[in-house]
PDB file of C-alpha atoms in Angstrom:
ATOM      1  CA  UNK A1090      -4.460 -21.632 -33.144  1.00  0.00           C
ATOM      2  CA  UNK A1091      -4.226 -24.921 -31.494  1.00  0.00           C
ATOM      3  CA  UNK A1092      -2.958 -23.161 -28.172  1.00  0.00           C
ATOM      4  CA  UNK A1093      -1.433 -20.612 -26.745  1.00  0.00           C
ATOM      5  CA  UNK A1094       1.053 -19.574 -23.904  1.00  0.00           C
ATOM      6  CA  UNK A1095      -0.459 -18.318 -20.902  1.00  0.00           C
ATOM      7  CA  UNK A1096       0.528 -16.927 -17.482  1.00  0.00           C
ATOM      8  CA  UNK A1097      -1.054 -16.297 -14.465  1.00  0.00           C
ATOM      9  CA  UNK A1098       1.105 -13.510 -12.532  1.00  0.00           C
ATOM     10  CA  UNK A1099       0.306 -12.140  -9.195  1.00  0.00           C
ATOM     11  CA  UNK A1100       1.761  -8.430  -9.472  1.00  0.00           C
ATOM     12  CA  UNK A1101       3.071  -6.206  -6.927  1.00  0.00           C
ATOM     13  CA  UNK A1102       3.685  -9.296  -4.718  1.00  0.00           C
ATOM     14  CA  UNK A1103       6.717 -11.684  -4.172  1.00  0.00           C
ATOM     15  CA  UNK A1104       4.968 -14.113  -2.206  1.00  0.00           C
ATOM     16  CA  UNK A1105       2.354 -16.695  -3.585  1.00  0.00           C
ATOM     17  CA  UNK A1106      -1.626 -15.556  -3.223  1.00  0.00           C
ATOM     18  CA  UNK A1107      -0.798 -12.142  -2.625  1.00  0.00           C
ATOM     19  CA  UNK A1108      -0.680  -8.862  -5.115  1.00  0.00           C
ATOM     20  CA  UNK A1109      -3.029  -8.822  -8.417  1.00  0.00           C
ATOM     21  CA  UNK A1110      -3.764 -11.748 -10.562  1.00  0.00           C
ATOM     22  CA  UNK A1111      -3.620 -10.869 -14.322  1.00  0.00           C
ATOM     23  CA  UNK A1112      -3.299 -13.219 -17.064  1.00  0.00           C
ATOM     24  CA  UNK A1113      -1.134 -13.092 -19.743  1.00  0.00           C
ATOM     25  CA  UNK A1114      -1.724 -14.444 -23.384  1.00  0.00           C
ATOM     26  CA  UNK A1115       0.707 -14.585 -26.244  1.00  0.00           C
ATOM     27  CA  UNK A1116      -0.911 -14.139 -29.087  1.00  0.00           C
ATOM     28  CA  UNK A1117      -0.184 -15.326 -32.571  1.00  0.00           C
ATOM     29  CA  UNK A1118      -2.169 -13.013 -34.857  1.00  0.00           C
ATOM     30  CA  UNK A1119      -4.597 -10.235 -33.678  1.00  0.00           C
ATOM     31  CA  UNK A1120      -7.040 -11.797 -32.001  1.00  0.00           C
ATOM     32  CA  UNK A1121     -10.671 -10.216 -31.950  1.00  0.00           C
ATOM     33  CA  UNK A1122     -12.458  -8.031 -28.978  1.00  0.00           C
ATOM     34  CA  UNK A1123     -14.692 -10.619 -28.601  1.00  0.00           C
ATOM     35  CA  UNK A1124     -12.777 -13.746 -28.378  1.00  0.00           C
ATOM     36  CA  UNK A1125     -10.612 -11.883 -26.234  1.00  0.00           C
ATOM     37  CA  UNK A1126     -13.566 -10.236 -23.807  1.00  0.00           C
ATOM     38  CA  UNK A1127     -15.070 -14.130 -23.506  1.00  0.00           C
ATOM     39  CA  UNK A1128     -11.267 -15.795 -22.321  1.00  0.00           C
ATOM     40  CA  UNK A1129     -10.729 -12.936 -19.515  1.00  0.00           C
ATOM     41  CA  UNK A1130     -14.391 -13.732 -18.727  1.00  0.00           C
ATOM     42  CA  UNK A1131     -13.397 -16.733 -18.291  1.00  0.00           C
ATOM     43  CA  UNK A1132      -9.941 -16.642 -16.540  1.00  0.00           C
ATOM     44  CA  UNK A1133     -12.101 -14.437 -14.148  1.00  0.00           C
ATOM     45  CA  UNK A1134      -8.612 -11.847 -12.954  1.00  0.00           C
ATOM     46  CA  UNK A1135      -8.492  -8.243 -12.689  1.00  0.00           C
ATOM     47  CA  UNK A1136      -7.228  -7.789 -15.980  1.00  0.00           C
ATOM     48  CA  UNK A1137      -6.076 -10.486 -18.770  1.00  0.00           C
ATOM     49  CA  UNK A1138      -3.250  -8.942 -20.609  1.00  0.00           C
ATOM     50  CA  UNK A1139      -2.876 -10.065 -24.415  1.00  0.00           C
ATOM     51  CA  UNK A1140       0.629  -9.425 -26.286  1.00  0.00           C
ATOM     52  CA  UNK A1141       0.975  -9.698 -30.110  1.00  0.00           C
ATOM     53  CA  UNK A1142       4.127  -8.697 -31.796  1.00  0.00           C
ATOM     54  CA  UNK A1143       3.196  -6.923 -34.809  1.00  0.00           C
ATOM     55  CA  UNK A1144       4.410  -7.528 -38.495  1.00  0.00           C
ATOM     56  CA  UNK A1145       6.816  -4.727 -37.679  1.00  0.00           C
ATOM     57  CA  UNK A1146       8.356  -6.285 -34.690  1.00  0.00           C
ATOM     58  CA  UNK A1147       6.497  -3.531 -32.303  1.00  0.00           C
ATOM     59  CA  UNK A1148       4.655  -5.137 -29.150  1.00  0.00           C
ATOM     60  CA  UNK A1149       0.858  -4.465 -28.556  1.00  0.00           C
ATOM     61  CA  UNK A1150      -0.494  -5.292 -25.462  1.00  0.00           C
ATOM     62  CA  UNK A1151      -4.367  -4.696 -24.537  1.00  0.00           C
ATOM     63  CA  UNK A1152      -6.282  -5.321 -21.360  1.00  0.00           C
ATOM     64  CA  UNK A1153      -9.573  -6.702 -20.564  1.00  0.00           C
ATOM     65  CA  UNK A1154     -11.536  -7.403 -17.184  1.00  0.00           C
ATOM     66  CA  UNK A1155     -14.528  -9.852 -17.167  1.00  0.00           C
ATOM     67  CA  UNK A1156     -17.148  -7.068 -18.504  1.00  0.00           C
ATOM     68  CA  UNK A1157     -14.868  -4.764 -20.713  1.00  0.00           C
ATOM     69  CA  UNK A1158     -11.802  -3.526 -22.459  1.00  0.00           C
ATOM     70  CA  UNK A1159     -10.014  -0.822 -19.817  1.00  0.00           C
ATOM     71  CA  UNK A1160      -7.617   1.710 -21.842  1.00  0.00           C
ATOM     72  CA  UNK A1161      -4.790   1.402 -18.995  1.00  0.00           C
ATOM     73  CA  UNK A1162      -3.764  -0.962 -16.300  1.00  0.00           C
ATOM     74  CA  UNK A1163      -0.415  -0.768 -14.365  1.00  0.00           C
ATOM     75  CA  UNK A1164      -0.256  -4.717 -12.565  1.00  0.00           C
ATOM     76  CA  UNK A1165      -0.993  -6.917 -16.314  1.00  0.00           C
ATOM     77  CA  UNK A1166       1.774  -4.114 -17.942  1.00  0.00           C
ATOM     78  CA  UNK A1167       3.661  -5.542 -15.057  1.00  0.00           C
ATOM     79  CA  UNK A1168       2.897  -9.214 -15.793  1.00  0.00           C
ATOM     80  CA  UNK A1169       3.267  -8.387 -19.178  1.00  0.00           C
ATOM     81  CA  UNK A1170       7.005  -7.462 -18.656  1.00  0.00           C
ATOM     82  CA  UNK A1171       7.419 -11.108 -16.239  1.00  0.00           C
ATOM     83  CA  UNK A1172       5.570 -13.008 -19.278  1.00  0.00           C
ATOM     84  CA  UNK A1173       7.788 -11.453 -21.905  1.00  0.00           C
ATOM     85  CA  UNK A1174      10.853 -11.764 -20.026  1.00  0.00           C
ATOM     86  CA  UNK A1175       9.694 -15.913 -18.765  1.00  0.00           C
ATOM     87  CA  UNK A1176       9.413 -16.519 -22.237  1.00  0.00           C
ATOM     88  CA  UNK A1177      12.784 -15.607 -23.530  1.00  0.00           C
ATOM     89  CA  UNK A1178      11.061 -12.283 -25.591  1.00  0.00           C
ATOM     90  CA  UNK A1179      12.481  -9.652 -23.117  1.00  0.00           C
ATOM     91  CA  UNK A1180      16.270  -9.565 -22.320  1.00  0.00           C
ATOM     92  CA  UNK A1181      17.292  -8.548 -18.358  1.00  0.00           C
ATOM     93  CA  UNK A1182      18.434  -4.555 -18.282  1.00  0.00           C
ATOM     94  CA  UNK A1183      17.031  -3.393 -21.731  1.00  0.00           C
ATOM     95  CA  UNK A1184      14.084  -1.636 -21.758  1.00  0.00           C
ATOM     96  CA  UNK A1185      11.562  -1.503 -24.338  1.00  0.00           C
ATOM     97  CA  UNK A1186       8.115  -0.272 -25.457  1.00  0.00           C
ATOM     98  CA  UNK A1187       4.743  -1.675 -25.481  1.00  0.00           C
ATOM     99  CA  UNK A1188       1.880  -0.457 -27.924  1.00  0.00           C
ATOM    100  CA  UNK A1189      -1.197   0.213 -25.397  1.00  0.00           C
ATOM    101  CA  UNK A1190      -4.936   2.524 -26.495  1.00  0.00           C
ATOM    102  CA  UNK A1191      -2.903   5.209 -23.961  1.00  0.00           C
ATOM    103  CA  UNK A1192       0.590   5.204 -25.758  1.00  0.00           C
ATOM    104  CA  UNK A1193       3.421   3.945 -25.601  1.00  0.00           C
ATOM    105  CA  UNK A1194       4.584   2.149 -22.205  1.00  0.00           C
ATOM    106  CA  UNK A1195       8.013   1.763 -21.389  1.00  0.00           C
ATOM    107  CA  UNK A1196       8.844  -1.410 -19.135  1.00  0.00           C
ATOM    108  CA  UNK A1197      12.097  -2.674 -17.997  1.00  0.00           C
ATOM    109  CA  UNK A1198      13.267  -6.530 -15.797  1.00  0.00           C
ATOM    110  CA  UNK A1199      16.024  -6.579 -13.907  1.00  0.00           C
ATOM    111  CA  UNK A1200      18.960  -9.479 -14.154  1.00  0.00           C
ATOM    112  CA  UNK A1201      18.210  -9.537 -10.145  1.00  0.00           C
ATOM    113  CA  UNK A1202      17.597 -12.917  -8.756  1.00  0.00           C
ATOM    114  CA  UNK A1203      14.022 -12.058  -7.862  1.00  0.00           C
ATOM    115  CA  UNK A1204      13.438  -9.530 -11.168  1.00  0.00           C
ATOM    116  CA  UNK A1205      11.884  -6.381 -10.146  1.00  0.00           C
ATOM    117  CA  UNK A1206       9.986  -4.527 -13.214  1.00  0.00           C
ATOM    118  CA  UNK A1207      10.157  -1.100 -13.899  1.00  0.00           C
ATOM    119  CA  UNK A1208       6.575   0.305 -15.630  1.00  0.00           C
ATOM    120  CA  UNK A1209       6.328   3.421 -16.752  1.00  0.00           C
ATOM    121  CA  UNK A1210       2.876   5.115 -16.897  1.00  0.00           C
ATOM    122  CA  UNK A1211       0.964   8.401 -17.813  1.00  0.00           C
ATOM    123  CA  UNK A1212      -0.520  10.429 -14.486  1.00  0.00           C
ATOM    124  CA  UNK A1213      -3.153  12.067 -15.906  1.00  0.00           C
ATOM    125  CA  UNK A1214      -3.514  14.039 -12.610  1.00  0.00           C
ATOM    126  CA  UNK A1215      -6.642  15.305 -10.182  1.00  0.00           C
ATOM    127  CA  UNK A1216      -8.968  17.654 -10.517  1.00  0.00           C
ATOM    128  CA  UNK A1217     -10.453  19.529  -7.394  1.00  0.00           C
ATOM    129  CA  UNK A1218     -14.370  18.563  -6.489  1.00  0.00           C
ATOM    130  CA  UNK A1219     -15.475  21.056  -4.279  1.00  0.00           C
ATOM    131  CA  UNK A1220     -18.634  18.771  -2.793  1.00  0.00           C
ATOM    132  CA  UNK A1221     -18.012  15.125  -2.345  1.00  0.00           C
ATOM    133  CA  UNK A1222     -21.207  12.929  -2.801  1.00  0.00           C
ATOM    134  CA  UNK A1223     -23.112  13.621   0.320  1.00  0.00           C
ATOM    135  CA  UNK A1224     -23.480   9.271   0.972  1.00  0.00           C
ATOM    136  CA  UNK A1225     -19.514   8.988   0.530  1.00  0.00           C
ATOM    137  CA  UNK A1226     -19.205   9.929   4.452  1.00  0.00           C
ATOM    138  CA  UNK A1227     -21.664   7.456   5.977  1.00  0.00           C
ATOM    139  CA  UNK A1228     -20.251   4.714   3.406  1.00  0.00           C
ATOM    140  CA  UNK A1229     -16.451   5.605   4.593  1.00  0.00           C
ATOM    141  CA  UNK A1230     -17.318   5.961   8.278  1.00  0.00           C
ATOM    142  CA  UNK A1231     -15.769   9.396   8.099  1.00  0.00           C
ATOM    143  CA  UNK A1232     -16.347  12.861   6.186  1.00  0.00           C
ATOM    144  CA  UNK A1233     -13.688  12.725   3.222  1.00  0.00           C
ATOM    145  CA  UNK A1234     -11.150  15.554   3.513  1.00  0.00           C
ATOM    146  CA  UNK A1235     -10.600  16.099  -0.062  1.00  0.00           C
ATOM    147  CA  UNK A1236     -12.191  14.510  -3.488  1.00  0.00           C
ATOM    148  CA  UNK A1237     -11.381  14.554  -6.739  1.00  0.00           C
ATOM    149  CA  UNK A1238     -12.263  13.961 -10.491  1.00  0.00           C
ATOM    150  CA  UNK A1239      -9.342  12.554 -13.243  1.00  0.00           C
ATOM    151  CA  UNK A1240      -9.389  12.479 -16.771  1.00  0.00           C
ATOM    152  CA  UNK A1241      -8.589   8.431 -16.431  1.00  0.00           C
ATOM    153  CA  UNK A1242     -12.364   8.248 -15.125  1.00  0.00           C
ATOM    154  CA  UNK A1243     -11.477   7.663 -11.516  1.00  0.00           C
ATOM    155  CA  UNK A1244     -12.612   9.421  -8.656  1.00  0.00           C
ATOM    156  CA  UNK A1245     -10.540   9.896  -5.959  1.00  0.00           C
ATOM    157  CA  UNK A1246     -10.927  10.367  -1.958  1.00  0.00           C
ATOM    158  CA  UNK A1247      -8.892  11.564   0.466  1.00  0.00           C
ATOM    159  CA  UNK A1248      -9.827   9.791   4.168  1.00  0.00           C
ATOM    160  CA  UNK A1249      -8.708  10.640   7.622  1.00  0.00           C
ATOM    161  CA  UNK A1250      -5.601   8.543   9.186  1.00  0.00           C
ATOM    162  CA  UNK A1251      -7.996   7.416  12.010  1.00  0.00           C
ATOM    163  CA  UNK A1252     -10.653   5.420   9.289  1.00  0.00           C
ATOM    164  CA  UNK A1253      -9.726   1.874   9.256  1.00  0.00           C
ATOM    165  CA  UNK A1254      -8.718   1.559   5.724  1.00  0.00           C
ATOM    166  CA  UNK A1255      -8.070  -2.243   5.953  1.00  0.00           C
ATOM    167  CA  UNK A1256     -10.997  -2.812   7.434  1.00  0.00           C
ATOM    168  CA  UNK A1257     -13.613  -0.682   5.861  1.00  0.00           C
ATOM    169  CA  UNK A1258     -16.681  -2.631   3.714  1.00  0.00           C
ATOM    170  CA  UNK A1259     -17.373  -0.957   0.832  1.00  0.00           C
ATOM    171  CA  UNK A1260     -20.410  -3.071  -0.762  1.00  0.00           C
ATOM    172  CA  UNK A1261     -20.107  -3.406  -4.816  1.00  0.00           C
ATOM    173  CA  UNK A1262     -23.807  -1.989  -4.576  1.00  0.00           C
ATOM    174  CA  UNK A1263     -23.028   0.677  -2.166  1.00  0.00           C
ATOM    175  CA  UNK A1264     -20.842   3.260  -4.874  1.00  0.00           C
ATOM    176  CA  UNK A1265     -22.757   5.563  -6.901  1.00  0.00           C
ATOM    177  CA  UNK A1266     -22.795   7.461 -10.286  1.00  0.00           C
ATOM    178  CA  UNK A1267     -19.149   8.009 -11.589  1.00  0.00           C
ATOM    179  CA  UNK A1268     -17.669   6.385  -8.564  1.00  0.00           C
ATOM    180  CA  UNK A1269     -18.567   3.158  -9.630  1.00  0.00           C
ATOM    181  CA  UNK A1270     -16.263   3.647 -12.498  1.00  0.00           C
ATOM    182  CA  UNK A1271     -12.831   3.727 -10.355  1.00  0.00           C
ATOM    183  CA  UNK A1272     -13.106   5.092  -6.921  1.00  0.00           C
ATOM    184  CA  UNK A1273      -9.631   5.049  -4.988  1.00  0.00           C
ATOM    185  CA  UNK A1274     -10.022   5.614  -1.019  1.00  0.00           C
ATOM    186  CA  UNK A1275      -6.320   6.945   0.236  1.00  0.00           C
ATOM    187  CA  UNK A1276      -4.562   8.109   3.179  1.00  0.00           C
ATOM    188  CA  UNK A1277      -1.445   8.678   4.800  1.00  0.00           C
ATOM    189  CA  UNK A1278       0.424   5.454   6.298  1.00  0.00           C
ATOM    190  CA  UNK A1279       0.340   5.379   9.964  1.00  0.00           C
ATOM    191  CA  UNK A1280       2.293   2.662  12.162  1.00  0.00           C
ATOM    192  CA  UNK A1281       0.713  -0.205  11.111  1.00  0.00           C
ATOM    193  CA  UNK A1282       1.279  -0.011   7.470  1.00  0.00           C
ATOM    194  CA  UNK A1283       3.850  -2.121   6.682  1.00  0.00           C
ATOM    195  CA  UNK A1284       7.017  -1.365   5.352  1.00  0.00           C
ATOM    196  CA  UNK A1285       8.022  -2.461   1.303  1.00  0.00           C
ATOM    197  CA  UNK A1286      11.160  -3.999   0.659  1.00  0.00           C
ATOM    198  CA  UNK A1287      12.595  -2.813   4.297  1.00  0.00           C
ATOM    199  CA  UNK A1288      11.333   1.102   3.943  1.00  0.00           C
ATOM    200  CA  UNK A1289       7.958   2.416   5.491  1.00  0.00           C
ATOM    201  CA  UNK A1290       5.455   3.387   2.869  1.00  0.00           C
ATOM    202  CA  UNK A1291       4.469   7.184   2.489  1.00  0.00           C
ATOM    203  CA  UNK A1292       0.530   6.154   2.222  1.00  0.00           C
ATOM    204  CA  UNK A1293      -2.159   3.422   1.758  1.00  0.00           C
ATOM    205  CA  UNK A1294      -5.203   2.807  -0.493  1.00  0.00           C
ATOM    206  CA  UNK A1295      -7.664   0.970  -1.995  1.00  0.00           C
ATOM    207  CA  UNK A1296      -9.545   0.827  -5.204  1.00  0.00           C
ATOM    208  CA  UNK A1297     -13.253  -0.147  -6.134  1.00  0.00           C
ATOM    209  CA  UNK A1298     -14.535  -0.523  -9.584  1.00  0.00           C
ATOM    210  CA  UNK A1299     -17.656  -2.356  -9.820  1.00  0.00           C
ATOM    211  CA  UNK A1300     -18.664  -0.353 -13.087  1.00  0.00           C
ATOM    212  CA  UNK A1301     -15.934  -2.084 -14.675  1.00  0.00           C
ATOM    213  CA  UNK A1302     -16.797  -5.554 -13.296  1.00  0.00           C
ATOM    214  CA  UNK A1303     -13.992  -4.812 -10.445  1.00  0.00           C
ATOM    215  CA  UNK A1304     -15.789  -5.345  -7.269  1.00  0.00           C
ATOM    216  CA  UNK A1305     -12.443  -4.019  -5.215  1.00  0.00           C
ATOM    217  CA  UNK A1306      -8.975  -4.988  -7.204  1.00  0.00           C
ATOM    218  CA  UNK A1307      -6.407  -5.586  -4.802  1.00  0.00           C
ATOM    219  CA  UNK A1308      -2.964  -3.592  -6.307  1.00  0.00           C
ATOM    220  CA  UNK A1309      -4.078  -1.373  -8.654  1.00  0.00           C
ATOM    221  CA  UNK A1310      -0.639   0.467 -10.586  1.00  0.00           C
ATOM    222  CA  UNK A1311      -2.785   3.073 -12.476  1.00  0.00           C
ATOM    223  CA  UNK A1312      -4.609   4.019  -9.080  1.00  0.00           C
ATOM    224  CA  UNK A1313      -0.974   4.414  -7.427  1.00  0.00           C
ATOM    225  CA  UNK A1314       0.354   5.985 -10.626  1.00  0.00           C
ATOM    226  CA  UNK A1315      -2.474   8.661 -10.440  1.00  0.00           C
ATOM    227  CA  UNK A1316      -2.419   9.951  -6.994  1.00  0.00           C
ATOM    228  CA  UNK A1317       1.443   9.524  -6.282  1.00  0.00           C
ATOM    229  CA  UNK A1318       2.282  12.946  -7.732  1.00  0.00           C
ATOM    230  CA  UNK A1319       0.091  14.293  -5.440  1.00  0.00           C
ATOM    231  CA  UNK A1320       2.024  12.492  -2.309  1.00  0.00           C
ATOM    232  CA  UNK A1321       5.090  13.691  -3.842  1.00  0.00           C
ATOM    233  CA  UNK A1322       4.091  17.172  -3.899  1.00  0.00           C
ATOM    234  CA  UNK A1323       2.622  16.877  -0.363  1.00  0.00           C
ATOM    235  CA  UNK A1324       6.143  15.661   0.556  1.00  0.00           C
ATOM    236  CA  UNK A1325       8.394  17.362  -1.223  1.00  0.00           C
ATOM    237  CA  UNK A1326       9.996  14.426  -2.512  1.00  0.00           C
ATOM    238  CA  UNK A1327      10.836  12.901  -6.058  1.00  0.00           C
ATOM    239  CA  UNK A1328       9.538   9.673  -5.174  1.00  0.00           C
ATOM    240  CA  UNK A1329       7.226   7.823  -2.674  1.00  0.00           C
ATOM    241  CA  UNK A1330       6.288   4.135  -1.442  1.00  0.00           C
ATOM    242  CA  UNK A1331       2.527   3.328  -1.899  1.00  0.00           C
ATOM    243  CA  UNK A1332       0.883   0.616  -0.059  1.00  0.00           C
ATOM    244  CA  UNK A1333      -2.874  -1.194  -0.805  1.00  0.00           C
ATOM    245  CA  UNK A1334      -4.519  -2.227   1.808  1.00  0.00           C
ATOM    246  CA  UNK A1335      -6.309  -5.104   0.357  1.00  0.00           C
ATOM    247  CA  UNK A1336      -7.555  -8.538   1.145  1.00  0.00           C
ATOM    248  CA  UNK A1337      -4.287  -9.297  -1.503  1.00  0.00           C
ATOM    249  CA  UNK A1338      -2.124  -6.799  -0.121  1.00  0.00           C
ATOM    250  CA  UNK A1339       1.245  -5.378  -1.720  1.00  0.00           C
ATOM    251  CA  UNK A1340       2.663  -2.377  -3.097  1.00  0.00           C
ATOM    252  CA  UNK A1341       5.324  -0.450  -5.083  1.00  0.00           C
ATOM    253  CA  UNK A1342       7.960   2.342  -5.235  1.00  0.00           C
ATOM    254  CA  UNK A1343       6.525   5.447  -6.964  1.00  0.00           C
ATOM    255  CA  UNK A1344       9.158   7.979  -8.971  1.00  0.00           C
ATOM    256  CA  UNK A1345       8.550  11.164 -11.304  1.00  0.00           C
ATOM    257  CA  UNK A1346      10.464  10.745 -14.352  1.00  0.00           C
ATOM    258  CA  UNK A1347       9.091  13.248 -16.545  1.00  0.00           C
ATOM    259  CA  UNK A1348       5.863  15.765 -16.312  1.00  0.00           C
ATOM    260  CA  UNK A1349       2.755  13.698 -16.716  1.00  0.00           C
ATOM    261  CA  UNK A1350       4.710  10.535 -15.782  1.00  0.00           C
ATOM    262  CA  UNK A1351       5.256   8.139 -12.814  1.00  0.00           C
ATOM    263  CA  UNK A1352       7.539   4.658 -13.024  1.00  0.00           C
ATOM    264  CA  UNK A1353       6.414   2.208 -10.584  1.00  0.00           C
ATOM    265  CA  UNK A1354       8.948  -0.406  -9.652  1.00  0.00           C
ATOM    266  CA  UNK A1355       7.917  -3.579  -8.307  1.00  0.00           C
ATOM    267  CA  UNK A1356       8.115  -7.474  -8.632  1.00  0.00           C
ATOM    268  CA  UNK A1357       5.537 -10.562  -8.832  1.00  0.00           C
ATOM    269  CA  UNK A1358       5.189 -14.068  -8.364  1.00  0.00           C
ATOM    270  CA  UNK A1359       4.677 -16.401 -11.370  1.00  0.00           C
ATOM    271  CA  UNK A1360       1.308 -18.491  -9.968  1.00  0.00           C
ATOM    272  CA  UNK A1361       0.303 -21.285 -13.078  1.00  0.00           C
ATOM    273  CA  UNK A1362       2.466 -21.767 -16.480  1.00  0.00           C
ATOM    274  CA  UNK A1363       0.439 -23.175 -19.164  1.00  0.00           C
ATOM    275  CA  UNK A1364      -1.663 -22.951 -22.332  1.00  0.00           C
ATOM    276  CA  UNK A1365      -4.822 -22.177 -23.414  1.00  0.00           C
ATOM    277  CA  UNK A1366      -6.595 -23.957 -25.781  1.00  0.00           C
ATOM    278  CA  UNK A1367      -9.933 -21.854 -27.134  1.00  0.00           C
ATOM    279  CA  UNK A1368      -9.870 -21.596 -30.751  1.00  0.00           C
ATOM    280  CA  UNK A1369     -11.881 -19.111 -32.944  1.00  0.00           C
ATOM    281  CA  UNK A1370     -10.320 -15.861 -31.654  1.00  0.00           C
ATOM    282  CA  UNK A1371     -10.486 -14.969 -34.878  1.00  0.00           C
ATOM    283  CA  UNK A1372      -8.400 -11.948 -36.630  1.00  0.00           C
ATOM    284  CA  UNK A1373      -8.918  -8.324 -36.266  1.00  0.00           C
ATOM    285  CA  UNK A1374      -5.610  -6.192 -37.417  1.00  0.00           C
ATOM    286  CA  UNK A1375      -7.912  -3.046 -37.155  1.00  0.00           C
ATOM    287  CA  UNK A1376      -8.813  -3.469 -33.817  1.00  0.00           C
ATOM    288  CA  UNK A1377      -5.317  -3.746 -33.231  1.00  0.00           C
ATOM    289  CA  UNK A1378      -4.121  -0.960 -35.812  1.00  0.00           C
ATOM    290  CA  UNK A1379      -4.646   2.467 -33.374  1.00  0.00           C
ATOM    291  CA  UNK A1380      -2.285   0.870 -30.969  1.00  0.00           C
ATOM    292  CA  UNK A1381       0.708   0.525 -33.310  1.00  0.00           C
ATOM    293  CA  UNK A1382      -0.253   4.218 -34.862  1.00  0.00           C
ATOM    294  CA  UNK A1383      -0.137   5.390 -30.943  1.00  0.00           C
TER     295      UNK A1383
END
């Protein structure tokens, strides 16, 4: 491969420098773990998304940060659906699947003038802790009200509404044990949350993964996807606006489709439009194979 198409995408953001970064790369053949683990390395995003159309005609998509290979990410799905759809590969209005190591993902682009993508993820949903780590309080600058476990790995906080979420420093160094592997810090909006496309969000967050070579990334869909069910319940309502309070702030509508599900709905702003030219990625159809047997 001489070169390939690449996209940088800033998801779950209409305006430029804001959202998530993630890369997308469309691949010719099945590129290997490795070759694919050095590029997001070096593109140095969240996540690097990589899309290869199989010999069947199904699309496989896979996700790596700079240190590993993550089995689900919600903003480079997103891209994933703006790359696809930039490059001709994904018609306006008709949804389709992508191959991922956590199932099928259905995504969908509107025909609207700015195209809002639909992404449709699993909610693996939380699991009680009864003792938060005893340093999470001094670290949050408040007791945490409720924590929990998930079978996606993250851990999960609930803050007061009077802890300055936007402001609070959370050094890389500072998390501990399984927390350092996804640790998403929520609460409910107050007045200064803004709103999302014209309607006040239901609650705020942020995530921190430095296990995963994620220092804090700033809109994180499988973090929203996660503990949205729980806002839902809280509110009695079928969906819910989430906001993230990040450095790169934006944010995304929240709806239950079906048990175990959650669509977010969002849009993104196409950054750089290129090619990248790194040859030996090599071939790996195995590596590739569980996702199209998914």
């Amino acid at each position: 491969m001489a070169s390939l198409p690449a996209l940088l995408i800033e998801a779950f953001s209409a305006e430029p420098l804001q959202g998530n970064g993630a890369g997308v790369v469309l691949l010719e053949a099945p590129a290997s773990s490795a070759w694919m683990q050095g590029l997001a390395s070096s593109l140095r995003q969240s996540e690097t998304a990589f899309l290869w159309r199989d010999p069947r005609g199904a699309w496989l998509l896979r996700w790596f940060t700079p240190s590993c290979e993550v089995p689900l990410c919600g903003h480079a799905t997103l891209a994933a659906a703006l790359g696809l759809h930039h490059w001709g590969r994904l018609q306006s209005e008709v949804p389709l699947q992508l191959w991922t190591r956590s199932g099928g993902l259905e995504v969908a682009v509107s025909s609207a003038e700015l195209p809002q993508v639909s992404v449709t993820l699993p909610s693996s949903g939380l699991i009680d802790e009864p003792e938060p780590p005893s340093y999470l309080g001094p670290l949050l600058g408040g007791a945490p009200l409720r924590y929990w476990s998930s079978p996606l790995g993250y851990r999960v906080v609930l803050v007061a509404p009077d802890v300055p979420l936007e402001q609070l420093q959370v050094p890389a160094d500072g998390l501990q044990g399984e927390d350092r592997n996804g640790l998403v810090v929520m609460q409910a909006a107050h007045d200064l949350t803004p709103a999302l496309a014209g309607e006040p969000c239901d609650y705020q967050l942020r995530f921190f993964a430095p296990g995963l070579g994620i220092d804090e990334d700033p809109v994180t869909g499988s973090a929203h996807a996660l503990v949205a069910p729980w806002w839902m319940q809280r509110l009695q309502r079928q969906s819910v606006r989430g906001w993230q309070a990040s450095h790169r702030r934006g944010g995304m509508l929240c709806e239950a489709v079906h048990p175990g599900c959650v669509r977010l709905s969002g849009t993104g702003h196409l950054l750089w439009d290129g090619q990248i030219h790194a040859p030996g990625c090599g071939a790996d159809p195995l590596g590739w194979q569980v996702l199209s047997s998914s």
